[in-house]
C-alpha positions as a Python dict, from the first residue, in 0.01 Angstrom:
ca = {
    (1, 'Q'): (0, 0, 0),
    (2, 'I'): (-65, -277, -248),
    (3, 'F'): (190, -442, -477),
    (4, 'T'): (52, -644, -765),
    (5, 'V'): (321, -908, -793),
    (6, 'E'): (323, -1282, -834),
    (7, 'Q'): (394, -1466, -509),
    (8, 'N'): (729, -1650, -502),
    (9, 'S'): (859, -1441, -792),
    (10, 'D'): (1197, -1264, -764),
    (11, 'E'): (1016, -931, -721),
    (12, 'W'): (800, -1078, -441),
    (13, 'L'): (1107, -1218, -264),
    (14, 'E'): (1280, -882, -285),
    (15, 'L'): (976, -702, -143),
    (16, 'R'): (973, -941, 155),
    (17, 'R'): (1342, -901, 234),
    (18, 'G'): (1407, -739, 571),
    (19, 'K'): (1038, -706, 657),
    (20, 'I'): (832, -879, 926),
    (21, 'T'): (563, -1078, 746),
    (22, 'G'): (292, -1295, 894),
    (23, 'S'): (493, -1611, 849),
    (24, 'K'): (800, -1452, 1010),
    (25, 'L'): (622, -1303, 1311),
    (26, 'S'): (626, -1622, 1521),
    (27, 'G'): (1004, -1643, 1480),
    (28, 'I'): (1047, -1296, 1629),
    (29, 'T'): (791, -1250, 1907),
    (30, 'P'): (889, -1396, 2247),
    (31, 'K'): (656, -1650, 2408),
    (32, 'K'): (644, -1439, 2724),
    (33, 'R'): (769, -1102, 2841),
    (34, 'G'): (1134, -1107, 2940),
    (35, 'D'): (1237, -1391, 2708),
    (36, 'G'): (1545, -1328, 2498),
    (37, 'K'): (1535, -1257, 2126),
    (38, 'K'): (1442, -1547, 1900),
    (39, 'I'): (1646, -1649, 1596),
    (40, 'G'): (1394, -1480, 1364),
    (41, 'F'): (1514, -1146, 1497),
    (42, 'Y'): (1866, -1217, 1374),
    (43, 'E'): (1737, -1361, 1046),
    (44, 'L'): (1568, -1026, 990),
    (45, 'M'): (1899, -854, 1059),
    (46, 'A'): (2080, -1083, 813),
    (47, 'E'): (1824, -997, 546),
    (48, 'R'): (1882, -627, 609),
    (49, 'L'): (2250, -694, 544),
    (50, 'A'): (2147, -852, 211),
    (51, 'I'): (2305, -1187, 301),
    (52, 'E'): (2197, -1479, 85),
    (53, 'E'): (2232, -1816, 257),
    (54, 'G'): (2234, -2014, -66),
    (55, 'V'): (2188, -2391, -85),
    (56, 'E'): (2530, -2513, 31),
    (57, 'D'): (2522, -2784, 296),
    (58, 'P'): (2615, -2621, 632),
    (59, 'M'): (2864, -2896, 717),
    (60, 'E'): (3034, -2870, 378),
    (61, 'R'): (3048, -2493, 413),
    (62, 'G'): (3210, -2531, 754),
    (63, 'H'): (3478, -2766, 617),
    (64, 'R'): (3539, -2535, 321),
    (65, 'L'): (3592, -2227, 537),
    (66, 'E'): (3774, -2387, 831),
    (67, 'E'): (4130, -2348, 700),
    (68, 'E'): (4062, -1988, 598),
    (69, 'A'): (3916, -1919, 943),
    (70, 'V'): (4213, -2066, 1130),
    (71, 'E'): (4456, -1861, 920),
    (72, 'L'): (4262, -1544, 996),
    (73, 'F'): (4252, -1640, 1364),
    (74, 'E'): (4633, -1667, 1368),
    (75, 'K'): (4674, -1325, 1206),
    (76, 'T'): (4407, -1155, 1415),
    (77, 'F'): (4506, -1289, 1757),
    (78, 'E'): (4878, -1347, 1686),
    (79, 'K'): (4876, -1709, 1795),
    (80, 'K'): (5036, -2009, 1626),
    (81, 'V'): (4775, -2279, 1576),
    (82, 'E'): (4874, -2640, 1517),
    (83, 'R'): (4630, -2844, 1309),
    (84, 'I'): (4589, -3173, 1492),
    (85, 'G'): (4377, -3447, 1337),
    (86, 'F'): (4272, -3644, 1642),
    (87, 'C'): (4325, -3658, 2018),
    (88, 'V'): (4264, -3953, 2253),
    (89, 'S'): (4221, -3919, 2629),
    (90, 'D'): (4487, -4068, 2858),
    (91, 'L'): (4203, -4165, 3093),
    (92, 'N'): (4022, -4381, 2840),
    (93, 'P'): (4133, -4456, 2481),
    (94, 'S'): (3769, -4460, 2365),
    (95, 'I'): (3716, -4098, 2468),
    (96, 'A'): (3844, -3868, 2197),
    (97, 'L'): (3823, -3536, 2014),
    (98, 'S'): (3890, -3391, 1668),
    (99, 'P'): (4008, -3035, 1746),
    (100, 'D'): (4020, -2760, 1487),
    (101, 'G'): (4350, -2641, 1633),
    (102, 'L'): (4574, -2651, 1940),
    (103, 'I'): (4812, -2387, 2078),
    (104, 'K'): (5124, -2466, 2281),
    (105, 'D'): (5248, -2266, 2577),
    (106, 'A'): (5614, -2195, 2653),
    (107, 'D'): (5648, -2538, 2818),
    (108, 'G'): (5520, -2722, 2513),
    (109, 'K'): (5181, -2809, 2659),
    (110, 'Y'): (4861, -2758, 2463),
    (111, 'T'): (4696, -2517, 2702),
    (112, 'E'): (4479, -2343, 2441),
    (113, 'A'): (4257, -2471, 2161),
    (114, 'V'): (4051, -2333, 1874),
    (115, 'E'): (3707, -2451, 1765),
    (116, 'V'): (3569, -2283, 1451),
    (117, 'K'): (3202, -2251, 1362),
    (118, 'C'): (3082, -2117, 1026),
    (119, 'L'): (2711, -2089, 1097),
    (120, 'S'): (2422, -1922, 921),
    (121, 'A'): (2443, -1544, 916),
    (122, 'A'): (2158, -1523, 1168),
    (123, 'R'): (2328, -1755, 1418),
    (124, 'H'): (2659, -1572, 1370),
    (125, 'L'): (2488, -1243, 1455),
    (126, 'E'): (2300, -1400, 1745),
    (127, 'A'): (2622, -1531, 1903),
    (128, 'Y'): (2796, -1195, 1852),
    (129, 'F'): (2525, -975, 2002),
    (130, 'E'): (2437, -1211, 2286),
    (131, 'Q'): (2799, -1313, 2352),
    (132, 'K'): (2703, -1667, 2440),
    (133, 'L'): (2759, -2006, 2283),
    (134, 'P'): (2465, -2190, 2128),
    (135, 'D'): (2341, -2453, 2374),
    (136, 'D'): (2383, -2734, 2123),
    (137, 'Y'): (2763, -2705, 2142),
    (138, 'E'): (2792, -2760, 2519),
    (139, 'E'): (2905, -3122, 2494),
    (140, 'Q'): (3163, -3041, 2227),
    (141, 'V'): (3308, -2766, 2445),
    (142, 'L'): (3326, -2994, 2749),
    (143, 'Q'): (3495, -3269, 2547),
    (144, 'Y'): (3789, -3039, 2472),
    (145, 'F'): (3859, -3008, 2845),
    (146, 'I'): (3784, -3373, 2922),
    (147, 'V'): (4023, -3511, 2660),
    (148, 'N'): (4300, -3255, 2714),
    (149, 'E'): (4368, -3218, 3086),
    (150, 'D'): (4624, -2943, 3016),
    (151, 'L'): (4368, -2726, 2836),
    (152, 'E'): (4294, -2397, 3011),
    (153, 'T'): (4128, -2189, 2738),
    (154, 'L'): (3913, -2277, 2439),
    (155, 'H'): (3879, -2004, 2177),
    (156, 'F'): (3533, -2078, 2038),
    (157, 'T'): (3555, -1887, 1711),
    (158, 'F'): (3277, -1776, 1477),
    (159, 'Y'): (3355, -1699, 1113),
    (160, 'D'): (3130, -1569, 836),
    (161, 'P'): (3307, -1369, 561),
    (162, 'R'): (2968, -1245, 435),
    (163, 'I'): (2939, -1021, 739),
    (164, 'A'): (3204, -768, 644),
    (165, 'A'): (3166, -558, 961),
    (166, 'K'): (3242, -854, 1190),
    (167, 'P'): (3352, -1163, 994),
    (168, 'M'): (3529, -1316, 1293),
    (169, 'F'): (3498, -1304, 1670),
    (170, 'K'): (3559, -1546, 1952),
    (171, 'I'): (3410, -1633, 2286),
    (172, 'E'): (3660, -1769, 2533),
    (173, 'V'): (3571, -2063, 2754),
    (174, 'H'): (3801, -2126, 3051),
    (175, 'R'): (3842, -2449, 3244),
    (176, 'K'): (3725, -2279, 3563),
    (177, 'D'): (3396, -2193, 3386),
    (178, 'V'): (3314, -2559, 3313),
    (179, 'E'): (3505, -2744, 3586),
    (180, 'G'): (3186, -2842, 3768),
    (181, 'K'): (3051, -3033, 3467),
    (182, 'L'): (3361, -3218, 3351),
    (183, 'Q'): (3346, -3513, 3589),
    (184, 'E'): (2974, -3557, 3526),
    (185, 'F'): (3015, -3573, 3149),
    (186, 'L'): (3325, -3791, 3176),
    (187, 'S'): (3126, -4034, 3390),
    (188, 'Y'): (2846, -4042, 3130),
    (189, 'Q'): (3097, -4156, 2872),
    (190, 'V'): (3267, -4414, 3093),
    (191, 'V'): (2933, -4572, 3185),
    (192, 'A'): (2814, -4574, 2823),
    (193, 'L'): (3137, -4738, 2705),
    (194, 'E'): (3111, -5003, 2978),
    (195, 'E'): (2754, -5078, 2872),
    (196, 'V'): (2857, -5104, 2507),
    (197, 'D'): (3137, -5349, 2596),
    (198, 'A'): (2907, -5558, 2814),
    (199, 'L'): (2634, -5582, 2551),
    (200, 'L'): (2882, -5664, 2274),
    (201, 'E'): (3038, -5934, 2490),
    (202, 'K'): (2695, -6080, 2555),
    (203, 'L'): (2615, -6069, 2184),
    (204, 'L'): (2938, -6225, 2064),
    (205, 'F'): (3006, -6492, 2328),
}
């Protein structure tokens, strides 16, 4: 079937939507049998849902939607979230965190926290169907538990209002799930800070 349309025209873009083209194939096919789905698979799904990503900077979009996401989180999961600007570790004042929200228990300790991500539609769908956190957020997750020694549960929350069927969901991370890595990543930071201090001292004196 042949369509006589100008490439890159609106009609051409509409014809391509939701279809596997030559340029999209490499983003969908696994490198070897048994590999998980690649992000192109979920981009195809987002196109089928007629989601336009637009040109907004992802970080700006995240900041814009964060308050809205936290409010929906409170209503959906019936938890009172405190918006805290900045947290500093008792172990080392140079180890810190900017949480999206903290939740107190009956004793007044912040035993739960909320981290909100407003990703592309494809990454939102990928996280939902695979029920796993993107690898590039591992350090951020660990820092929540390193800085706040009372923290037991992090509600890693995904929000995309464009996906009407599932605009919000969360994946819970518990301290017991990451306990084995906390000391290792704390040590990385302590050593790096010591090296920074030593080099600055050498430079300045």
